[in-house]
PDB file of C-alpha atoms in Angstrom:
ATOM      1  CA  MET M   1      77.242  87.020  81.805  1.00 88.00           C
ATOM      2  CA  ASN M   2      77.846  85.525  85.208  1.00 91.00           C
ATOM      3  CA  ILE M   3      81.479  85.818  86.239  1.00 94.00           C
ATOM      4  CA  GLU M   4      81.994  83.700  89.345  1.00 95.00           C
ATOM      5  CA  GLN M   5      85.303  85.034  90.621  1.00 94.00           C
ATOM      6  CA  LEU M   6      88.609  86.735  89.970  1.00 94.00           C
ATOM      7  CA  GLY M   7      90.589  83.543  89.440  1.00 96.00           C
ATOM      8  CA  TYR M   8      94.126  84.593  88.615  1.00 97.00           C
ATOM      9  CA  ILE M   9      96.358  87.506  87.712  1.00 96.00           C
ATOM     10  CA  GLY M  10      99.418  87.532  85.480  1.00 96.00           C
ATOM     11  CA  PHE M  11     102.000  90.234  86.102  1.00 95.00           C
ATOM     12  CA  ASN M  12     104.690  91.564  83.782  1.00 95.00           C
ATOM     13  CA  SER M  13     107.963  91.997  85.656  1.00 97.00           C
ATOM     14  CA  THR M  14     111.370  93.326  84.695  1.00 98.00           C
ATOM     15  CA  ASP M  15     112.792  91.432  87.687  1.00 97.00           C
ATOM     16  CA  PRO M  16     110.941  88.140  88.323  1.00 97.00           C
ATOM     17  CA  ASP M  17     113.385  87.214  91.113  1.00 96.00           C
ATOM     18  CA  ALA M  18     112.534  90.400  93.024  1.00 97.00           C
ATOM     19  CA  PHE M  19     108.828  89.736  92.439  1.00 96.00           C
ATOM     20  CA  THR M  20     109.289  86.216  93.833  1.00 97.00           C
ATOM     21  CA  GLN M  21     111.025  87.559  96.943  1.00 97.00           C
ATOM     22  CA  TYR M  22     108.197  90.042  97.520  1.00 96.00           C
ATOM     23  CA  ALA M  23     105.416  87.512  96.861  1.00 96.00           C
ATOM     24  CA  THR M  24     106.882  84.915  99.210  1.00 97.00           C
ATOM     25  CA  ASN M  25     108.693  86.886 101.928  1.00 96.00           C
ATOM     26  CA  ALA M  26     106.359  89.885 102.211  1.00 95.00           C
ATOM     27  CA  LEU M  27     102.978  88.532 101.092  1.00 95.00           C
ATOM     28  CA  GLY M  28     103.422  84.912 102.175  1.00 96.00           C
ATOM     29  CA  MET M  29     102.413  83.284  98.887  1.00 96.00           C
ATOM     30  CA  GLN M  30     103.727  79.807  98.140  1.00 96.00           C
ATOM     31  CA  SER M  31     106.059  79.658  95.161  1.00 97.00           C
ATOM     32  CA  VAL M  32     105.339  76.659  92.920  1.00 97.00           C
ATOM     33  CA  ASP M  33     107.233  75.220  89.963  1.00 94.00           C
ATOM     34  CA  LEU M  34     104.699  74.083  87.387  1.00 94.00           C
ATOM     35  CA  GLY M  35     107.247  73.503  84.636  1.00 92.00           C
ATOM     36  CA  THR M  36     106.206  76.522  82.544  1.00 93.00           C
ATOM     37  CA  GLY M  37     109.394  78.528  83.074  1.00 93.00           C
ATOM     38  CA  ARG M  38     107.381  81.220  84.849  1.00 96.00           C
ATOM     39  CA  PRO M  39     107.294  82.025  88.556  1.00 97.00           C
ATOM     40  CA  SER M  40     103.887  80.957  89.878  1.00 97.00           C
ATOM     41  CA  PHE M  41     102.279  81.324  93.287  1.00 97.00           C
ATOM     42  CA  ARG M  42      99.553  79.642  95.314  1.00 95.00           C
ATOM     43  CA  VAL M  43      97.321  81.075  98.043  1.00 94.00           C
ATOM     44  CA  ASP M  44      94.803  78.228  98.325  1.00 93.00           C
ATOM     45  CA  SER M  45      93.937  74.870  96.706  1.00 94.00           C
ATOM     46  CA  HIS M  46      94.289  76.233  93.167  1.00 95.00           C
ATOM     47  CA  GLU M  47      97.531  75.142  91.531  1.00 96.00           C
ATOM     48  CA  GLN M  48      98.275  78.838  91.066  1.00 96.00           C
ATOM     49  CA  ARG M  49      96.639  82.234  91.433  1.00 96.00           C
ATOM     50  CA  VAL M  50      99.510  84.495  90.351  1.00 97.00           C
ATOM     51  CA  VAL M  51     101.858  84.073  87.373  1.00 97.00           C
ATOM     52  CA  VAL M  52     104.847  86.258  86.477  1.00 97.00           C
ATOM     53  CA  GLU M  53     105.807  86.972  82.876  1.00 96.00           C
ATOM     54  CA  THR M  54     109.333  88.291  82.233  1.00 96.00           C
ATOM     55  CA  SER M  55     108.952  91.622  80.459  1.00 97.00           C
ATOM     56  CA  ASP M  56     110.629  94.939  79.744  1.00 97.00           C
ATOM     57  CA  LYS M  57     107.861  96.650  81.751  1.00 94.00           C
ATOM     58  CA  ASN M  58     106.059  96.098  85.054  1.00 93.00           C
ATOM     59  CA  GLY M  59     102.309  95.828  85.565  1.00 89.00           C
ATOM     60  CA  ALA M  60      99.292  93.684  84.870  1.00 89.00           C
ATOM     61  CA  ALA M  61      99.669  91.297  81.933  1.00 93.00           C
ATOM     62  CA  TYR M  62      96.320  89.509  82.168  1.00 96.00           C
ATOM     63  CA  ILE M  63      93.372  89.078  84.482  1.00 95.00           C
ATOM     64  CA  GLY M  64      91.469  85.785  84.590  1.00 97.00           C
ATOM     65  CA  TRP M  65      87.730  85.766  85.331  1.00 97.00           C
ATOM     66  CA  GLN M  66      86.151  82.375  86.022  1.00 97.00           C
ATOM     67  CA  LEU M  67      82.853  81.194  84.543  1.00 97.00           C
ATOM     68  CA  ALA M  68      80.911  78.102  85.603  1.00 97.00           C
ATOM     69  CA  ASP M  69      81.390  75.808  82.616  1.00 97.00           C
ATOM     70  CA  ALA M  70      81.979  75.532  78.862  1.00 97.00           C
ATOM     71  CA  ALA M  71      78.438  76.645  77.991  1.00 97.00           C
ATOM     72  CA  ALA M  72      78.769  79.768  80.151  1.00 97.00           C
ATOM     73  CA  LEU M  73      82.155  80.493  78.578  1.00 98.00           C
ATOM     74  CA  GLN M  74      80.811  80.207  75.030  1.00 97.00           C
ATOM     75  CA  ALA M  75      77.825  82.406  75.902  1.00 97.00           C
ATOM     76  CA  ALA M  76      80.128  85.001  77.481  1.00 97.00           C
ATOM     77  CA  ALA M  77      82.401  85.028  74.422  1.00 97.00           C
ATOM     78  CA  ALA M  78      79.366  85.605  72.195  1.00 97.00           C
ATOM     79  CA  GLU M  79      78.154  88.439  74.453  1.00 96.00           C
ATOM     80  CA  VAL M  80      81.534  90.177  74.302  1.00 96.00           C
ATOM     81  CA  GLN M  81      81.770  89.761  70.516  1.00 96.00           C
ATOM     82  CA  ALA M  82      78.243  91.164  70.129  1.00 96.00           C
ATOM     83  CA  THR M  83      79.527  94.465  71.570  1.00 94.00           C
ATOM     84  CA  GLY M  84      82.164  94.684  68.831  1.00 94.00           C
ATOM     85  CA  VAL M  85      85.098  93.573  70.977  1.00 94.00           C
ATOM     86  CA  ALA M  86      87.310  90.965  69.297  1.00 95.00           C
ATOM     87  CA  VAL M  87      87.538  87.675  71.193  1.00 97.00           C
ATOM     88  CA  GLU M  88      90.228  85.050  70.603  1.00 98.00           C
ATOM     89  CA  GLN M  89      90.499  81.423  71.677  1.00 98.00           C
ATOM     90  CA  ALA M  90      93.437  80.549  73.931  1.00 98.00           C
ATOM     91  CA  THR M  91      96.352  78.555  72.595  1.00 97.00           C
ATOM     92  CA  ARG M  92      97.342  75.212  74.102  1.00 97.00           C
ATOM     93  CA  GLU M  93     100.356  76.887  75.732  1.00 96.00           C
ATOM     94  CA  GLU M  94      98.180  79.598  77.296  1.00 97.00           C
ATOM     95  CA  LEU M  95      95.866  76.949  78.752  1.00 97.00           C
ATOM     96  CA  GLU M  96      98.856  75.115  80.211  1.00 96.00           C
ATOM     97  CA  VAL M  97     100.375  78.266  81.712  1.00 96.00           C
ATOM     98  CA  ARG M  98      97.042  79.376  83.223  1.00 97.00           C
ATOM     99  CA  ARG M  99      96.197  75.837  84.369  1.00 97.00           C
ATOM    100  CA  VAL M 100      92.648  75.998  82.975  1.00 98.00           C
ATOM    101  CA  THR M 101      90.670  73.738  80.636  1.00 98.00           C
ATOM    102  CA  ASP M 102      89.274  76.435  78.335  1.00 98.00           C
ATOM    103  CA  MET M 103      89.752  80.179  77.893  1.00 98.00           C
ATOM    104  CA  VAL M 104      89.005  83.075  75.571  1.00 98.00           C
ATOM    105  CA  HIS M 105      90.533  86.529  75.780  1.00 98.00           C
ATOM    106  CA  CYS M 106      90.100  90.108  74.632  1.00 97.00           C
ATOM    107  CA  ARG M 107      91.573  93.524  75.435  1.00 95.00           C
ATOM    108  CA  GLY M 108      89.914  95.899  77.834  1.00 91.00           C
ATOM    109  CA  PRO M 109      90.133  99.656  77.268  1.00 88.00           C
ATOM    110  CA  ALA M 110      92.746 100.013  80.032  1.00 80.00           C
ATOM    111  CA  GLY M 111      95.050  97.821  77.915  1.00 81.00           C
ATOM    112  CA  GLN M 112      95.031  94.753  80.116  1.00 85.00           C
ATOM    113  CA  ARG M 113      94.257  91.417  78.583  1.00 95.00           C
ATOM    114  CA  VAL M 114      90.927  90.149  79.932  1.00 97.00           C
ATOM    115  CA  GLU M 115      90.658  86.366  80.077  1.00 98.00           C
ATOM    116  CA  LEU M 116      87.439  84.443  80.606  1.00 98.00           C
ATOM    117  CA  TYR M 117      88.014  80.828  81.557  1.00 98.00           C
ATOM    118  CA  THR M 118      86.616  77.653  83.039  1.00 98.00           C
ATOM    119  CA  GLY M 119      88.112  74.594  84.728  1.00 97.00           C
ATOM    120  CA  ALA M 120      90.873  75.865  87.020  1.00 96.00           C
ATOM    121  CA  ALA M 121      93.252  73.109  88.136  1.00 96.00           C
ATOM    122  CA  LYS M 122      93.387  72.409  91.857  1.00 96.00           C
ATOM    123  CA  THR M 123      95.748  70.410  94.018  1.00 95.00           C
ATOM    124  CA  THR M 124      95.310  68.313  97.136  1.00 95.00           C
ATOM    125  CA  GLU M 125      98.683  69.471  98.477  1.00 94.00           C
ATOM    126  CA  ALA M 126      98.417  71.604 101.584  1.00 93.00           C
ATOM    127  CA  PHE M 127      99.141  75.304 101.152  1.00 93.00           C
ATOM    128  CA  ASN M 128     102.611  76.014 102.578  1.00 93.00           C
ATOM    129  CA  SER M 129     103.418  79.682 103.148  1.00 94.00           C
ATOM    130  CA  PRO M 130     107.062  80.577 103.790  1.00 94.00           C
ATOM    131  CA  ARG M 131     105.731  83.053 106.384  1.00 93.00           C
ATOM    132  CA  GLY M 132     103.672  80.445 108.235  1.00 91.00           C
ATOM    133  CA  ILE M 133     100.360  81.881 107.065  1.00 89.00           C
ATOM    134  CA  PRO M 134      97.787  79.069 107.333  1.00 87.00           C
ATOM    135  CA  GLY M 135      96.027  80.211 104.168  1.00 81.00           C
ATOM    136  CA  PHE M 136      94.292  83.052 102.428  1.00 86.00           C
ATOM    137  CA  ILE M 137      90.533  83.459 102.111  1.00 82.00           C
ATOM    138  CA  ALA M 138      90.134  82.700  98.426  1.00 87.00           C
ATOM    139  CA  GLU M 139      88.848  79.275  97.289  1.00 83.00           C
ATOM    140  CA  ASP M 140      85.308  79.783  95.870  1.00 83.00           C
ATOM    141  CA  LEU M 141      85.489  83.526  96.571  1.00 82.00           C
ATOM    142  CA  GLY M 142      88.484  84.069  94.278  1.00 86.00           C
ATOM    143  CA  LEU M 143      91.246  86.581  94.791  1.00 89.00           C
ATOM    144  CA  GLY M 144      88.977  89.308  96.064  1.00 82.00           C
ATOM    145  CA  HIS M 145      90.052  92.316  94.034  1.00 83.00           C
ATOM    146  CA  CYS M 146      92.442  93.881  91.593  1.00 85.00           C
ATOM    147  CA  VAL M 147      93.177  97.499  90.779  1.00 83.00           C
ATOM    148  CA  LEU M 148      93.287  98.797  87.220  1.00 81.00           C
ATOM    149  CA  SER M 149      94.788 102.149  86.364  1.00 83.00           C
ATOM    150  CA  THR M 150      93.351 103.924  83.343  1.00 83.00           C
ATOM    151  CA  ARG M 151      93.459 107.316  81.703  1.00 85.00           C
ATOM    152  CA  ASN M 152      89.873 106.838  80.536  1.00 86.00           C
ATOM    153  CA  LEU M 153      87.724 105.795  83.491  1.00 87.00           C
ATOM    154  CA  PRO M 154      84.337 106.206  81.734  1.00 88.00           C
ATOM    155  CA  GLU M 155      85.341 103.887  78.867  1.00 92.00           C
ATOM    156  CA  THR M 156      86.922 101.315  81.177  1.00 90.00           C
ATOM    157  CA  GLN M 157      83.955 101.391  83.541  1.00 90.00           C
ATOM    158  CA  ALA M 158      81.529 100.985  80.620  1.00 92.00           C
ATOM    159  CA  PHE M 159      83.481  97.934  79.394  1.00 94.00           C
ATOM    160  CA  TYR M 160      83.347  96.181  82.762  1.00 92.00           C
ATOM    161  CA  VAL M 161      79.709  97.132  83.439  1.00 93.00           C
ATOM    162  CA  ASP M 162      78.100  96.951  79.994  1.00 93.00           C
ATOM    163  CA  THR M 163      80.229  94.219  78.429  1.00 93.00           C
ATOM    164  CA  LEU M 164      81.232  91.986  81.352  1.00 94.00           C
ATOM    165  CA  GLY M 165      78.227  92.583  83.621  1.00 93.00           C
ATOM    166  CA  PHE M 166      79.910  94.106  86.665  1.00 92.00           C
ATOM    167  CA  LYS M 167      77.945  96.418  88.961  1.00 91.00           C
ATOM    168  CA  VAL M 168      79.142  99.707  90.488  1.00 91.00           C
ATOM    169  CA  SER M 169      79.350  99.345  94.269  1.00 91.00           C
ATOM    170  CA  ASP M 170      81.021 102.633  95.189  1.00 90.00           C
ATOM    171  CA  TYR M 171      83.037 105.500  93.784  1.00 86.00           C
ATOM    172  CA  MET M 172      85.472 108.204  94.834  1.00 85.00           C
ATOM    173  CA  ILE M 173      85.827 111.562  93.101  1.00 85.00           C
ATOM    174  CA  ASP M 174      89.134 113.463  93.130  1.00 79.00           C
ATOM    175  CA  ALA M 175      90.234 112.476  96.631  1.00 76.00           C
ATOM    176  CA  PRO M 176      93.173 112.060  95.794  1.00 82.00           C
ATOM    177  CA  PHE M 177      92.052 110.550  92.479  1.00 82.00           C
ATOM    178  CA  THR M 178      88.864 109.368  90.827  1.00 84.00           C
ATOM    179  CA  ALA M 179      88.011 105.698  91.272  1.00 84.00           C
ATOM    180  CA  THR M 180      85.089 103.377  90.678  1.00 85.00           C
ATOM    181  CA  PHE M 181      84.635 100.169  92.655  1.00 86.00           C
ATOM    182  CA  LEU M 182      82.976  97.279  90.839  1.00 88.00           C
ATOM    183  CA  HIS M 183      81.768  93.850  91.891  1.00 86.00           C
TER     184      HIS M 183
END
């Protein structure tokens, strides 16, 4: 499997208005109204990179990993299923909310929904940060990173390495917690 980038993240939020204030005023993301009823945010030419889902809890809702094209997506879905992990096709609504042409999803051991997709929608509108930030370094590089919290690091690490093809780049042991860095 050849994941090209971390394309988007969906967050659960008990207070989407507070999340919007933080994303725009503190982080400098551009709030965009895409007609989905969900707060969405841009950092580059993608129509969105962050989506907020109203929830009774806070935290990651889904993580979107981009693949090159439909053939790569189908091959990736088959690879994941071959490991015994159930893979589902996205609904039309999910595709609209994520602003992608095709997507499959499964659950990782840490509980987060893992989405593999292709065809992210882009815009020609200039990025407009409320903080005057000229832009973030994302584009073809993606979002850069995300942090997953898990009670079972070995199982989560095995999923990302053995199932999704990530590589371990570094690790930290009990200082102040155990962590593995993947790329």
